[in-house]
Short mmCIF file of C-alpha atoms in Angstrom, two decimals:
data_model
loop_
_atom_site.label_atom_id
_atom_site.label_comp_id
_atom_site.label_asym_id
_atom_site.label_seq_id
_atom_site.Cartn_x
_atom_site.Cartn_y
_atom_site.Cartn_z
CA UNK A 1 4.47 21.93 5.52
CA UNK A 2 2.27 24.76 4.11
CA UNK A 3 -1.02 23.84 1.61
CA UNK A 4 1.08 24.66 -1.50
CA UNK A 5 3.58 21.56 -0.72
CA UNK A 6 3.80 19.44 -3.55
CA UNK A 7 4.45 16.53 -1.60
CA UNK A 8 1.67 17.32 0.48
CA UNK A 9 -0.77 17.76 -2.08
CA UNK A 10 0.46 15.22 -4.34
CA UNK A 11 -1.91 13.56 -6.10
CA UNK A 12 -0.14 10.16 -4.40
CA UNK A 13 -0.65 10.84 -1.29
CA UNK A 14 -4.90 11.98 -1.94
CA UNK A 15 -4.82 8.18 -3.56
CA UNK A 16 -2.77 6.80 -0.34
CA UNK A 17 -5.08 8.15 2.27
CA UNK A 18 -8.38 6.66 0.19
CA UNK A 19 -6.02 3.19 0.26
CA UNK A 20 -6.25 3.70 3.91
CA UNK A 21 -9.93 4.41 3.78
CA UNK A 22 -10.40 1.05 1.77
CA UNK A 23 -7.84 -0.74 3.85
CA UNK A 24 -10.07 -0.04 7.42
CA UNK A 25 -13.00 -2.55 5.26
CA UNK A 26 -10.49 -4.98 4.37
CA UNK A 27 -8.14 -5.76 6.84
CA UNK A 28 -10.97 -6.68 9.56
CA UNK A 29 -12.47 -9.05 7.09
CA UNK A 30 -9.08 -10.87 6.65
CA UNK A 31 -8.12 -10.62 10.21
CA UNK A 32 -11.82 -12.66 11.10
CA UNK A 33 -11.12 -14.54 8.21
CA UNK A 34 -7.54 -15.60 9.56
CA UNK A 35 -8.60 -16.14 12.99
CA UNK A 36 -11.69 -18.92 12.00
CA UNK A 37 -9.21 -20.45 10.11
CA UNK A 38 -5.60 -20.05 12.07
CA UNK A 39 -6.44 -18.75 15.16
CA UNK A 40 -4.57 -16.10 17.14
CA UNK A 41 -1.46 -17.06 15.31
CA UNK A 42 -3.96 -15.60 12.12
CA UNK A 43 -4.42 -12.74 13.59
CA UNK A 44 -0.69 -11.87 14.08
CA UNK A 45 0.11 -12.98 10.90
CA UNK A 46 -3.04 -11.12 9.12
CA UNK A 47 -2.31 -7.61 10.92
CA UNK A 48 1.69 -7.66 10.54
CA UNK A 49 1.12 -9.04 6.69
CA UNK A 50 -1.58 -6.07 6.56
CA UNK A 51 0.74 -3.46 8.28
CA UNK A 52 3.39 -4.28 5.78
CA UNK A 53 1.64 -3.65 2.80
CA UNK A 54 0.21 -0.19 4.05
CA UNK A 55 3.67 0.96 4.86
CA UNK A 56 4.94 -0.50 1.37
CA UNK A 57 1.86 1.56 -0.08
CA UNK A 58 3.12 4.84 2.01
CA UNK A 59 6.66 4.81 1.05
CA UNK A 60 6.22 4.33 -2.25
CA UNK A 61 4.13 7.38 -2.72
CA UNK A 62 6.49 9.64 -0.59
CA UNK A 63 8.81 8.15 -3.23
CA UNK A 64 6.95 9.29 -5.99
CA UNK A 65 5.85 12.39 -4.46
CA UNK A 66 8.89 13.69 -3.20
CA UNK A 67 10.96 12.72 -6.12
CA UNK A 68 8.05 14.09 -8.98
CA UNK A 69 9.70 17.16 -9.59
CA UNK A 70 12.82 15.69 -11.58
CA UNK A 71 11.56 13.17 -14.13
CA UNK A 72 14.58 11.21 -14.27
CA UNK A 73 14.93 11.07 -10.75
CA UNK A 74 11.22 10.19 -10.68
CA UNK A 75 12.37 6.91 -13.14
CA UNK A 76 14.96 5.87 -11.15
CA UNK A 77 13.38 6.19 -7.73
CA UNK A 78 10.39 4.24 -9.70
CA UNK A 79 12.61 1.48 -10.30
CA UNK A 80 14.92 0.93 -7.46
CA UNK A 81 12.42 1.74 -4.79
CA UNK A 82 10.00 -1.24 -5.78
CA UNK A 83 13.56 -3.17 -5.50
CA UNK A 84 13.89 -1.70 -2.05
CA UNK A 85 10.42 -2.02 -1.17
CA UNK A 86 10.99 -5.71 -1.91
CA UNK A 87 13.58 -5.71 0.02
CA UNK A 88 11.88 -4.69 3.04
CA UNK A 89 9.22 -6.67 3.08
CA UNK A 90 11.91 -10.02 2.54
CA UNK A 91 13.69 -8.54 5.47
CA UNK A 92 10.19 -7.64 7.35
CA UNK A 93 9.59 -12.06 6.62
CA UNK A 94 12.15 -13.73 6.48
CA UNK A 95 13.12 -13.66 10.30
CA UNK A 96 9.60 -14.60 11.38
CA UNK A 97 9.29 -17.63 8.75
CA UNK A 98 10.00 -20.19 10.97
CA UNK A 99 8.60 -18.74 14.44
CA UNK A 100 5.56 -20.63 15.85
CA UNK A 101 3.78 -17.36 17.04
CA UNK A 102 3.16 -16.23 13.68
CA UNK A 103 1.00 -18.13 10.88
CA UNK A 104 2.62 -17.79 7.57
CA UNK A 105 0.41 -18.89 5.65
CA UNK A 106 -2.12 -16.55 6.71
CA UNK A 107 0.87 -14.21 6.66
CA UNK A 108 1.18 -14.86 2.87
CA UNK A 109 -2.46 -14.16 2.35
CA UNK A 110 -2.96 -11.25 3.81
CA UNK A 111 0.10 -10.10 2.09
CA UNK A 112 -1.41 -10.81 -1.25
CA UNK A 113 -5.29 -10.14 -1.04
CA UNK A 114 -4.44 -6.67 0.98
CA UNK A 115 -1.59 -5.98 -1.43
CA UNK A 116 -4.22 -6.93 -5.12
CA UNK A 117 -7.06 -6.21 -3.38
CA UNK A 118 -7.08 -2.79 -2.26
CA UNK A 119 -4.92 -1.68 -5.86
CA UNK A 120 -8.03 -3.50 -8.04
CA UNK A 121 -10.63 -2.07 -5.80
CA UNK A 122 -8.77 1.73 -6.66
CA UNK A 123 -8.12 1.38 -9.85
CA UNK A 124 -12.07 2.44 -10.28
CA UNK A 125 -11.18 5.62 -8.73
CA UNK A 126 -8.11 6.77 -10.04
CA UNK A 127 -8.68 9.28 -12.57
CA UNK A 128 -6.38 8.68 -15.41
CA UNK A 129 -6.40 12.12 -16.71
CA UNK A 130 -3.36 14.62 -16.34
CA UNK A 131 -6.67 17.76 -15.66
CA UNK A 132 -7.45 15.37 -12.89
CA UNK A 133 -4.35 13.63 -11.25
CA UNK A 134 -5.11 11.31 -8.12
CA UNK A 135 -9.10 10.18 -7.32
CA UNK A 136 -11.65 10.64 -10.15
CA UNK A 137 -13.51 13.49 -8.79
CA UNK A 138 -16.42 12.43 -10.30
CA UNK A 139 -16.69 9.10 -8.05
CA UNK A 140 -14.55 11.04 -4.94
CA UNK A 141 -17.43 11.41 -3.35
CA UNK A 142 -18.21 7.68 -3.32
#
């Protein structure tokens, strides 16, 4: 891919990688957290809860990304690829629900405070200006 790659550049993907910046402080804290509380069973559950969301977070910006060009393409991959993300993440769960080397629960909770977490904590630094698409560059620095 060259510099001048809309996908690469995409203002999706800047926001992605500063997800993954904010993800290396959270997911520690939850994967401590889950292990005081579940044990080592936490830990698998916070990490592979915690790895789903990150990939859920990547694919839907190559979505976006890739598919930015066409607006009604952009709607419709939009709308069916949070289906499909769904999808994957029941199919990522639903096998493991009932193993005993896994904690769901702390599954589940990684899941959600990684998932609502890291979108509240960016929403501060999303700059909701078409001059400016992606990170604020005023608090990009940050």
């Amino acid at each position: 891919m060259t510099v001048d790659d809309p996908v690469q550049t995409a203002p999706e993907m800047e926001v992605l990688g500063d997800l993954g910046r904010k993800a290396q402080v959270i997911v520690p804290l939850l994967v401590l957290v889950c292990a005081v509380i579940w044990g080592v069973d936490g830990v698998v559950g916070a990490v592979y809860g915690a790895a789903l969301i990150l990939v859920n977070f990547f694919i839907a910006a190559k979505l976006i990304s890739t598919f930015a060009r066409t607006l009604p393409l952009l709607w419709g991959m939009v709308m069916f690829g949070y289906l499909l993300r769904l999808g994957v993440l029941f199919a990522a769960v639903y096998p493991i629900r009932n193993e005993t080397w896994i904690s769901v629960p702390a599954l589940g909770v990684t899941m959600i405070v990684t998932h609502l977490g890291l979108l509240i904590w960016e929403i501060r630094y999303v700059s909701l200006s078409l001059a400016y698409p992606g990170l604020n560059p005023k608090l990009k620095s940050r």
